[in-house]
Coordinates of N, CA and C in Angstrom, one line a residue:
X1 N 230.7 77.7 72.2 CA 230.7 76.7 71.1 C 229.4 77.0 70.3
X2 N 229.8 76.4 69.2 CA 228.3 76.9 68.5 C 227.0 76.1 68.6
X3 N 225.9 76.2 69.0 CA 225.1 75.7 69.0 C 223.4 75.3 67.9
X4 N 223.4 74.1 67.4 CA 222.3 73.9 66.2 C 221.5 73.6 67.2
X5 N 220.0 74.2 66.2 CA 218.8 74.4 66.4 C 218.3 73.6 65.6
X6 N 217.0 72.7 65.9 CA 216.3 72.4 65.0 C 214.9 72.3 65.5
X7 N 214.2 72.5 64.7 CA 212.3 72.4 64.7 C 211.5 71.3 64.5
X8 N 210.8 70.8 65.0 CA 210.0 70.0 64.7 C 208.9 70.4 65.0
X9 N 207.7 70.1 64.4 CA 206.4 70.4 64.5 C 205.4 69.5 64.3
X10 N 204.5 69.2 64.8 CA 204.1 67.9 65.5 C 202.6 68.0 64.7
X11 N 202.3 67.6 63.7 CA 200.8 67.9 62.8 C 200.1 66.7 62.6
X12 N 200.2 65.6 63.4 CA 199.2 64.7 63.0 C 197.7 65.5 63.8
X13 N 198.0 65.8 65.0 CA 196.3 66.6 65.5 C 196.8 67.9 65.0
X14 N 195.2 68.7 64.8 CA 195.3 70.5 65.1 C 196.0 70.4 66.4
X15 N 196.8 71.4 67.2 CA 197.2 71.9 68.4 C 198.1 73.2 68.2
X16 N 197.9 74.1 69.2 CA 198.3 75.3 69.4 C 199.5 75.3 68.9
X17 N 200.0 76.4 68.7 CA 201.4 76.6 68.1 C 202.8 76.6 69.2
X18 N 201.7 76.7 70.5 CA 202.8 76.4 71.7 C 203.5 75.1 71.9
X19 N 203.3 73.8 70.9 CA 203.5 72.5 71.1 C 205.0 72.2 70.4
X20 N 205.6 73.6 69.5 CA 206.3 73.5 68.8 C 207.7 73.1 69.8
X21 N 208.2 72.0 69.6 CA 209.3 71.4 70.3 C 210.7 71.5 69.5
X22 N 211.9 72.5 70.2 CA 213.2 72.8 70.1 C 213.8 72.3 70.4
X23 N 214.9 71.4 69.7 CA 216.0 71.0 70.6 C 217.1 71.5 70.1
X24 N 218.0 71.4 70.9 CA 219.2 72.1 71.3 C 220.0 71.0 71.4
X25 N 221.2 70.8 70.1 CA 222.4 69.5 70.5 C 223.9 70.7 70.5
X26 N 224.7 70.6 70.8 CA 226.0 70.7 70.8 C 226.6 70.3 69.5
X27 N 227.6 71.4 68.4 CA 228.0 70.5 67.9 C 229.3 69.3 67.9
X28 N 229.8 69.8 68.9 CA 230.4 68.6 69.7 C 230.1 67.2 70.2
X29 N 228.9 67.2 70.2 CA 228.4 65.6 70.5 C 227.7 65.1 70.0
X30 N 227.2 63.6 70.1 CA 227.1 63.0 68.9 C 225.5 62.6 69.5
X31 N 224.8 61.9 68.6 CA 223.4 62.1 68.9 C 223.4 60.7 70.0
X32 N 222.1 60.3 71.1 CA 222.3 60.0 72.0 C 222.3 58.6 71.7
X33 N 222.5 57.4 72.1 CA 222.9 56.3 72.1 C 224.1 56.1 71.0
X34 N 224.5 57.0 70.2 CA 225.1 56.5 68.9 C 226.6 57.1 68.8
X35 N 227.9 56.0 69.2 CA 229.3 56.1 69.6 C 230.0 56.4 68.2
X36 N 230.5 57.6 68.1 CA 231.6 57.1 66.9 C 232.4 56.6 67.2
X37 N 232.5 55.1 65.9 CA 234.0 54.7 65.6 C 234.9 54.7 65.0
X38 N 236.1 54.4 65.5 CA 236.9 54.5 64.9 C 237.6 53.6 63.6
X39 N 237.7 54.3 62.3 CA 237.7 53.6 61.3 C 239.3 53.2 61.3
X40 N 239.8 52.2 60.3 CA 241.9 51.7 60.0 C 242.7 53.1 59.9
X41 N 242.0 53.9 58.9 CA 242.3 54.8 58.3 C 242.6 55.8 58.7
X42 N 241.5 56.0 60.1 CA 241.4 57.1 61.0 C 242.7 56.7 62.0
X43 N 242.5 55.4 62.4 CA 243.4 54.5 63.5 C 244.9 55.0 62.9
X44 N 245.0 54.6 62.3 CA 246.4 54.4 61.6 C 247.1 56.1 61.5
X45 N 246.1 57.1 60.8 CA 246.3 58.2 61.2 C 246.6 59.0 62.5
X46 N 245.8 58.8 63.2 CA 246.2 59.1 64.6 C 247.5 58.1 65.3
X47 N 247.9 57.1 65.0 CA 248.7 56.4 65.5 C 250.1 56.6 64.8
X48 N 249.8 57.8 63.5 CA 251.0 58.2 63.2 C 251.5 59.9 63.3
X49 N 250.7 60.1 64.1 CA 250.6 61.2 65.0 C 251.0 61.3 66.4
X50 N 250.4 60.1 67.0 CA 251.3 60.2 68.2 C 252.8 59.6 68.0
X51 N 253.1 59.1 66.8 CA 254.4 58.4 66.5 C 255.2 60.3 66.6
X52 N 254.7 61.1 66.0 CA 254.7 62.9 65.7 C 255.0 63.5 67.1
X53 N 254.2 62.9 67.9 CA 254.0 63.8 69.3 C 255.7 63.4 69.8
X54 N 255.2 61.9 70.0 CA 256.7 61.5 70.6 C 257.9 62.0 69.8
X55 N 258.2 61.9 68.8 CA 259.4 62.4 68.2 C 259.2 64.0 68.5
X56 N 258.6 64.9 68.5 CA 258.2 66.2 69.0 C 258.8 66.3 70.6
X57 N 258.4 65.7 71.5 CA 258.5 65.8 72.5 C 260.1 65.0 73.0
X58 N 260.8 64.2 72.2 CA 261.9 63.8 72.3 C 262.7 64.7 72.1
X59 N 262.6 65.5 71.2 CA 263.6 66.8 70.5 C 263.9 67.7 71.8
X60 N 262.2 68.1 72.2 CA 262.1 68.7 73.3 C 263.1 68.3 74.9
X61 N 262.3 67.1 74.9 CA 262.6 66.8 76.4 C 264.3 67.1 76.4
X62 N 264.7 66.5 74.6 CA 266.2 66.2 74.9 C 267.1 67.6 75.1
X63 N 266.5 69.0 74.2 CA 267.1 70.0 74.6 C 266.8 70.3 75.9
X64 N 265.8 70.1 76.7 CA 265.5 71.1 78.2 C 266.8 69.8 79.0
X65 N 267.1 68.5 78.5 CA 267.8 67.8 79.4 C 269.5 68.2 79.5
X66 N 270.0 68.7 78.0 CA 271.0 69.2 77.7 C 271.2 70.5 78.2
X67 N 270.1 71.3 78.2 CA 270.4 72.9 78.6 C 270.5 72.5 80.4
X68 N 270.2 72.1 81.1 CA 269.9 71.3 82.3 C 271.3 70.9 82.8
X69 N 272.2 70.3 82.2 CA 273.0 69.4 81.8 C 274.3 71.0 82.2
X70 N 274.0 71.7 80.9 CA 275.1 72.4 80.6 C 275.0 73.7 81.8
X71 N 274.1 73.9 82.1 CA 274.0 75.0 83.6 C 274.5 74.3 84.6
X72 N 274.2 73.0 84.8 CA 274.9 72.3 86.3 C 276.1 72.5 85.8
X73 N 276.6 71.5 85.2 CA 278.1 71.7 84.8 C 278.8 72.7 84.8
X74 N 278.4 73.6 84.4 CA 279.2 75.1 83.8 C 279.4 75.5 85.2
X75 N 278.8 75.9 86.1 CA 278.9 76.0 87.6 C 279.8 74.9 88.2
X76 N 280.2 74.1 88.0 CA 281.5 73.4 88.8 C 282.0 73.9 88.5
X77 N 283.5 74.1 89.3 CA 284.8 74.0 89.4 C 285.6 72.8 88.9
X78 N 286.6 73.2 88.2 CA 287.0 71.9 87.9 C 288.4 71.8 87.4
X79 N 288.9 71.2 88.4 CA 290.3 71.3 88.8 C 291.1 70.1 87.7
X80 N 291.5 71.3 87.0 CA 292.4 70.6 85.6 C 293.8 69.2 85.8
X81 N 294.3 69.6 87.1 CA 295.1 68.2 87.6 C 294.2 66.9 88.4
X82 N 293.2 66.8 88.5 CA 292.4 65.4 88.6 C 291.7 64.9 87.6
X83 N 292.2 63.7 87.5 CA 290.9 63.0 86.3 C 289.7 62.9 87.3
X84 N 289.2 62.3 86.4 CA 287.4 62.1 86.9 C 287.4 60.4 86.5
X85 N 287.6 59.2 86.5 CA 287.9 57.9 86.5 C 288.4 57.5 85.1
X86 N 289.7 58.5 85.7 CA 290.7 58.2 84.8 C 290.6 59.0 83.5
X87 N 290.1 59.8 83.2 CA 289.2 60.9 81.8 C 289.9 62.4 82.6
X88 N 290.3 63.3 81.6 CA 290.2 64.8 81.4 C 288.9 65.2 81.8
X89 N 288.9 66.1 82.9 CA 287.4 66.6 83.3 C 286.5 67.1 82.4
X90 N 287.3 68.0 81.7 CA 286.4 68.5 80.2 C 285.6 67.3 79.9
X91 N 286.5 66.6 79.5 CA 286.2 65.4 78.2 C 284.9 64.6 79.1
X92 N 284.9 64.5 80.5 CA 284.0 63.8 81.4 C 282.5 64.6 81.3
X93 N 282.9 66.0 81.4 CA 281.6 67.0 81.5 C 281.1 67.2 80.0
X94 N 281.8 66.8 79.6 CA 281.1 67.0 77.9 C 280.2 65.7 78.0
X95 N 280.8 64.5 78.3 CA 280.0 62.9 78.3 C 278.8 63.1 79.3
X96 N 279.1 63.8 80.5 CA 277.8 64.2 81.7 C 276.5 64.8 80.3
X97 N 277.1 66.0 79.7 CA 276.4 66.6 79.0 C 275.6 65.8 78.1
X98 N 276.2 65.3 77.4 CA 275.4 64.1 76.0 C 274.6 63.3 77.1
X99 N 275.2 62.6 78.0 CA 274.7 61.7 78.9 C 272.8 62.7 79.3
X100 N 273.2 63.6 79.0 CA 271.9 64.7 79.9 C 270.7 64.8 78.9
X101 N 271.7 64.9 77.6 CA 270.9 64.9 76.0 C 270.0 63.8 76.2
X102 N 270.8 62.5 76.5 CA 270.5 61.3 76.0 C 269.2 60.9 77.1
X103 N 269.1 61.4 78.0 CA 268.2 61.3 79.2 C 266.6 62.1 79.1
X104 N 266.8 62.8 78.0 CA 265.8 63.8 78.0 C 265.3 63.2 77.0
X105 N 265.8 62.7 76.0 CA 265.9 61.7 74.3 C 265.0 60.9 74.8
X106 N 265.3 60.2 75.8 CA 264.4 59.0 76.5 C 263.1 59.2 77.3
X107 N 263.3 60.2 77.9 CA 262.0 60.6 78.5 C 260.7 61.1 77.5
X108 N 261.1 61.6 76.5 CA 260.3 62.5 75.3 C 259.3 61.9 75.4
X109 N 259.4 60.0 75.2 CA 257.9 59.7 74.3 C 257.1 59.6 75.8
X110 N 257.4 59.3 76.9 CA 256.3 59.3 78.0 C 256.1 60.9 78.1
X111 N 256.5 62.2 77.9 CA 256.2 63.3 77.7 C 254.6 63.4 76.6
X112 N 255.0 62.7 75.6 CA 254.6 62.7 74.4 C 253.3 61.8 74.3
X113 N 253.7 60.8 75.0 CA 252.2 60.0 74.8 C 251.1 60.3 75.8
X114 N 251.8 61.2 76.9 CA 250.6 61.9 77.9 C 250.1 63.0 77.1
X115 N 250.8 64.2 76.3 CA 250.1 65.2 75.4 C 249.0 64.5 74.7
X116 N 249.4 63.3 73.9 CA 248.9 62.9 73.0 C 247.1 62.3 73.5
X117 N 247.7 61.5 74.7 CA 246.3 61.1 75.5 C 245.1 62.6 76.3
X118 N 245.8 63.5 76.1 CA 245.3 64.4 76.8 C 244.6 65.0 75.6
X119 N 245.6 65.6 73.8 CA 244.7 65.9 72.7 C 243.7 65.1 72.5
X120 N 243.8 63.6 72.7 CA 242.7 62.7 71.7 C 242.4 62.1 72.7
X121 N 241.4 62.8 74.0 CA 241.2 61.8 75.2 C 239.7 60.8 75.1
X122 N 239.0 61.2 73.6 CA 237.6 60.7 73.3 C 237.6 59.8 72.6
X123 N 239.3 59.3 72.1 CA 239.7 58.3 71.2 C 240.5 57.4 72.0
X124 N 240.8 57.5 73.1 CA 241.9 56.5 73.9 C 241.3 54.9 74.0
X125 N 240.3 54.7 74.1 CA 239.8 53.6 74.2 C 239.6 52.5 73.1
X126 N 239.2 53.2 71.8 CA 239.4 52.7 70.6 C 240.4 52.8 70.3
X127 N 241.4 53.8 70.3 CA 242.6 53.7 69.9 C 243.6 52.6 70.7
X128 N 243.0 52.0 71.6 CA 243.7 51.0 72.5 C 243.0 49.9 71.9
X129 N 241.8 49.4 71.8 CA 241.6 48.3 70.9 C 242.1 48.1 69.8
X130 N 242.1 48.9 68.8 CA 242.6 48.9 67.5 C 244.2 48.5 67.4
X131 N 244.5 49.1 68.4 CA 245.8 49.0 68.7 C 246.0 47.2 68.4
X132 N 245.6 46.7 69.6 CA 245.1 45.4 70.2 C 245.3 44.4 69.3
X133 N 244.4 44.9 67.9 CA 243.6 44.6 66.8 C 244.7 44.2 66.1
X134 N 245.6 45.6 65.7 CA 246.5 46.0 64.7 C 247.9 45.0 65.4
X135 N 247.8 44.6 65.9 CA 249.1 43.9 66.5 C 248.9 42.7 66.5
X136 N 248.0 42.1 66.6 CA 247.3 40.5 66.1 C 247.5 40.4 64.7
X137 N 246.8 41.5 64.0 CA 247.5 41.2 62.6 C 249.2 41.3 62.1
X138 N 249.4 42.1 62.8 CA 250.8 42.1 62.5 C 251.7 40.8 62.5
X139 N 251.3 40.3 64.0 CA 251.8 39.2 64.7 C 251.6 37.8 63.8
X140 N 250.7 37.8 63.0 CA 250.2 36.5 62.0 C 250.4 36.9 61.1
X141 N 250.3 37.7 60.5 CA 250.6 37.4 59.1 C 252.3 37.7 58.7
X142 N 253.1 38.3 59.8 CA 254.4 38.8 59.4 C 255.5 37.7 59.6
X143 N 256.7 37.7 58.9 CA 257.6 36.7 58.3 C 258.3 36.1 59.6
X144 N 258.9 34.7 59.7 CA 259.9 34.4 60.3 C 261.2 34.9 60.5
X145 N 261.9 35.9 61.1 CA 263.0 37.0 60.7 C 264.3 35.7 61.0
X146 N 264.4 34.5 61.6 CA 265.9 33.6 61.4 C 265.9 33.5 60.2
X147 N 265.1 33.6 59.0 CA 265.8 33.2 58.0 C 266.4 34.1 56.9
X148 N 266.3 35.5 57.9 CA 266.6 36.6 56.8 C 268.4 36.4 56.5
X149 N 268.6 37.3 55.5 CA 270.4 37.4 54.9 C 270.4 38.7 54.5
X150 N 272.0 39.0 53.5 CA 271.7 40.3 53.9 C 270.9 40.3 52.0
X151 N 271.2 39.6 51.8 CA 270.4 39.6 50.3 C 268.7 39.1 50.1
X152 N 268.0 39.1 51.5 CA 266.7 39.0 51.8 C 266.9 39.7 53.2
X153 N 266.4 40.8 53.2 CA 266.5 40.8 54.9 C 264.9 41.2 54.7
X154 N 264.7 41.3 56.6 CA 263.0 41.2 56.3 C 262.6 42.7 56.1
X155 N 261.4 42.5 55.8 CA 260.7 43.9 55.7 C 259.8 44.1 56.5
X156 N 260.0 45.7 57.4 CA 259.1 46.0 58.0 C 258.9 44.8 59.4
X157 N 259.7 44.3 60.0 CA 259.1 43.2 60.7 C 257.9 43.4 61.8
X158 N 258.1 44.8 62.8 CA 257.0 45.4 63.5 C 255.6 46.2 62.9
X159 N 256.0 46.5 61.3 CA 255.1 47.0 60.7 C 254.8 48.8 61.0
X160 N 256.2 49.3 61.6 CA 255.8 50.7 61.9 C 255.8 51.3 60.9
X161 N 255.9 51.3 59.8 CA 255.8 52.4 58.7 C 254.4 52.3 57.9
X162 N 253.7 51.2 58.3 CA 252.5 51.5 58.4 C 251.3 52.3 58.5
X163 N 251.0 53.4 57.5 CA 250.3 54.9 57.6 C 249.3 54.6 57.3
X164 N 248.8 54.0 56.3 CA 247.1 53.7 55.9 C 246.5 52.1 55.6
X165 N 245.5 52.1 55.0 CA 245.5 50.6 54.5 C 246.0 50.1 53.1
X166 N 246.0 51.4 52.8 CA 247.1 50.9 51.1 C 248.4 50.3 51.4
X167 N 249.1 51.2 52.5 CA 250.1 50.3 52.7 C 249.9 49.6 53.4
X168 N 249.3 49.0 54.5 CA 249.4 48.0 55.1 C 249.0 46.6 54.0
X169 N 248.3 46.6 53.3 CA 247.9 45.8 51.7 C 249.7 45.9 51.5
X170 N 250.1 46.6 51.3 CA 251.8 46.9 50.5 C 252.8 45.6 51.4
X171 N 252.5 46.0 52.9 CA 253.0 45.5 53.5 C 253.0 43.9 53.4
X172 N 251.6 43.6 53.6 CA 251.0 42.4 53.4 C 251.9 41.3 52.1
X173 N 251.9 42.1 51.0 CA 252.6 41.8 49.7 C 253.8 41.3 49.9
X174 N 254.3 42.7 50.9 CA 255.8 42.5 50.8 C 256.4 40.9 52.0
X175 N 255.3 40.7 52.5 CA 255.7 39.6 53.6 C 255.1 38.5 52.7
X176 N 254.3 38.4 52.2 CA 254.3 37.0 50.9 C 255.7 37.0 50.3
X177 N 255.9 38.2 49.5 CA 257.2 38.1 48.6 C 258.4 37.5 49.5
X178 N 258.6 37.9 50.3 CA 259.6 37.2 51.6 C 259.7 36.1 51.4
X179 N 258.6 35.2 52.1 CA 258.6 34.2 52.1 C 258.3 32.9 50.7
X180 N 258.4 33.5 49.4 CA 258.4 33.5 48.5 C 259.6 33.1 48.3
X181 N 260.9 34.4 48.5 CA 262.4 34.4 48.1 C 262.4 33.5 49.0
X182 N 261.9 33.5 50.2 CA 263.0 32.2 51.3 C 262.8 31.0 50.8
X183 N 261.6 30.3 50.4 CA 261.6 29.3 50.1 C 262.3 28.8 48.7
X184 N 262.3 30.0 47.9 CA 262.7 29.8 46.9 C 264.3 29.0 47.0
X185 N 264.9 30.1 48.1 CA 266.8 29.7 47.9 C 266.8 28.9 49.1
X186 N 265.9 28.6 49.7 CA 266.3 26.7 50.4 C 266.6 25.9 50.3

């Protein structure tokens, strides 16, 4: 890693030039008592990143569950005069198959949010307050959804498309204007 140098020299007394004091920081870490935090912007970014990992890791998990899927199967035998509960055996090992997809589909985001805790393991703690944070707001300021139709339906109700604070402000807007139209056609 790379390592900064800096000098200081110490001149309120005369003193030998052996007094001259080095230190040595990492630039990986941050100076001593002083935590970086984590800003919305930063939050929100990384939170749409691990949204990245998991969909990454769903794709994933779901082809290794399908290829998985299609080796077991392919190795049966499979005796064309019995159903399988009441189904064409094809038509059963094809459904095993998707069934294998759909297993792997589901496993992805716990794949995904361990990568993601293991890339950003210096942010896990903030990123769990913020989290905390970010879902209290959501939870208050967002719309009553029984009164949606299909000519109001609500917007955003969990607030996942939520990427920065411009839109989250967007969002904000859009949950006034809601409740705006509802009251309006009551």
């Amino acid at each position: 890693m790379f390592a900064r140098t800096a000098t200081r020299v110490v001149t309120a007394a005369p003193k030998p030039v052996s007094t001259i004091q080095t230190v040595v920081r990492h630039a990986s870490s941050t100076p001593a008592g002083k935590q970086e935090t984590l800003d919305w912007d930063s939050f929100l970014k990384l939170r749409r990143l691990r949204r990245r990992y998991n969909l990454a890791s769903s794709i994933f998990t779901s082809f290794v569950g399908t290829s998985i899927g299609i080796g077991y199967l392919a190795n049966k035998e499979i005796d064309v005069t019995q159903t399988i509960l009441g189904m064409d055996p094809l038509i059963m090992f094809g459904l095993a198959t998707v069934g294998c997809g759909a297993a792997g589909w589901l496993v992805g985001p716990s794949v995904g949010g361990a990568a993601f805790n293991i890339a950003k393991k210096r942010w896990i703690s903030q990123i769990a307050e913020r989290e905390r944070e970010f879902l209290k707001h959501i939870q208050k300021n967002r719309v009553d959804p029984s009164f949606q139709s299909f000519s109001n339906p609500v917007p955003d109700y969990y607030g996942e498309k939520i990427g920065s604070v411009k839109q989250y402000r967007q969002w904000l807007k859009d949950q006034r204007a809601y409740n705006k139209k509802r009251e309006a056609f009551l």
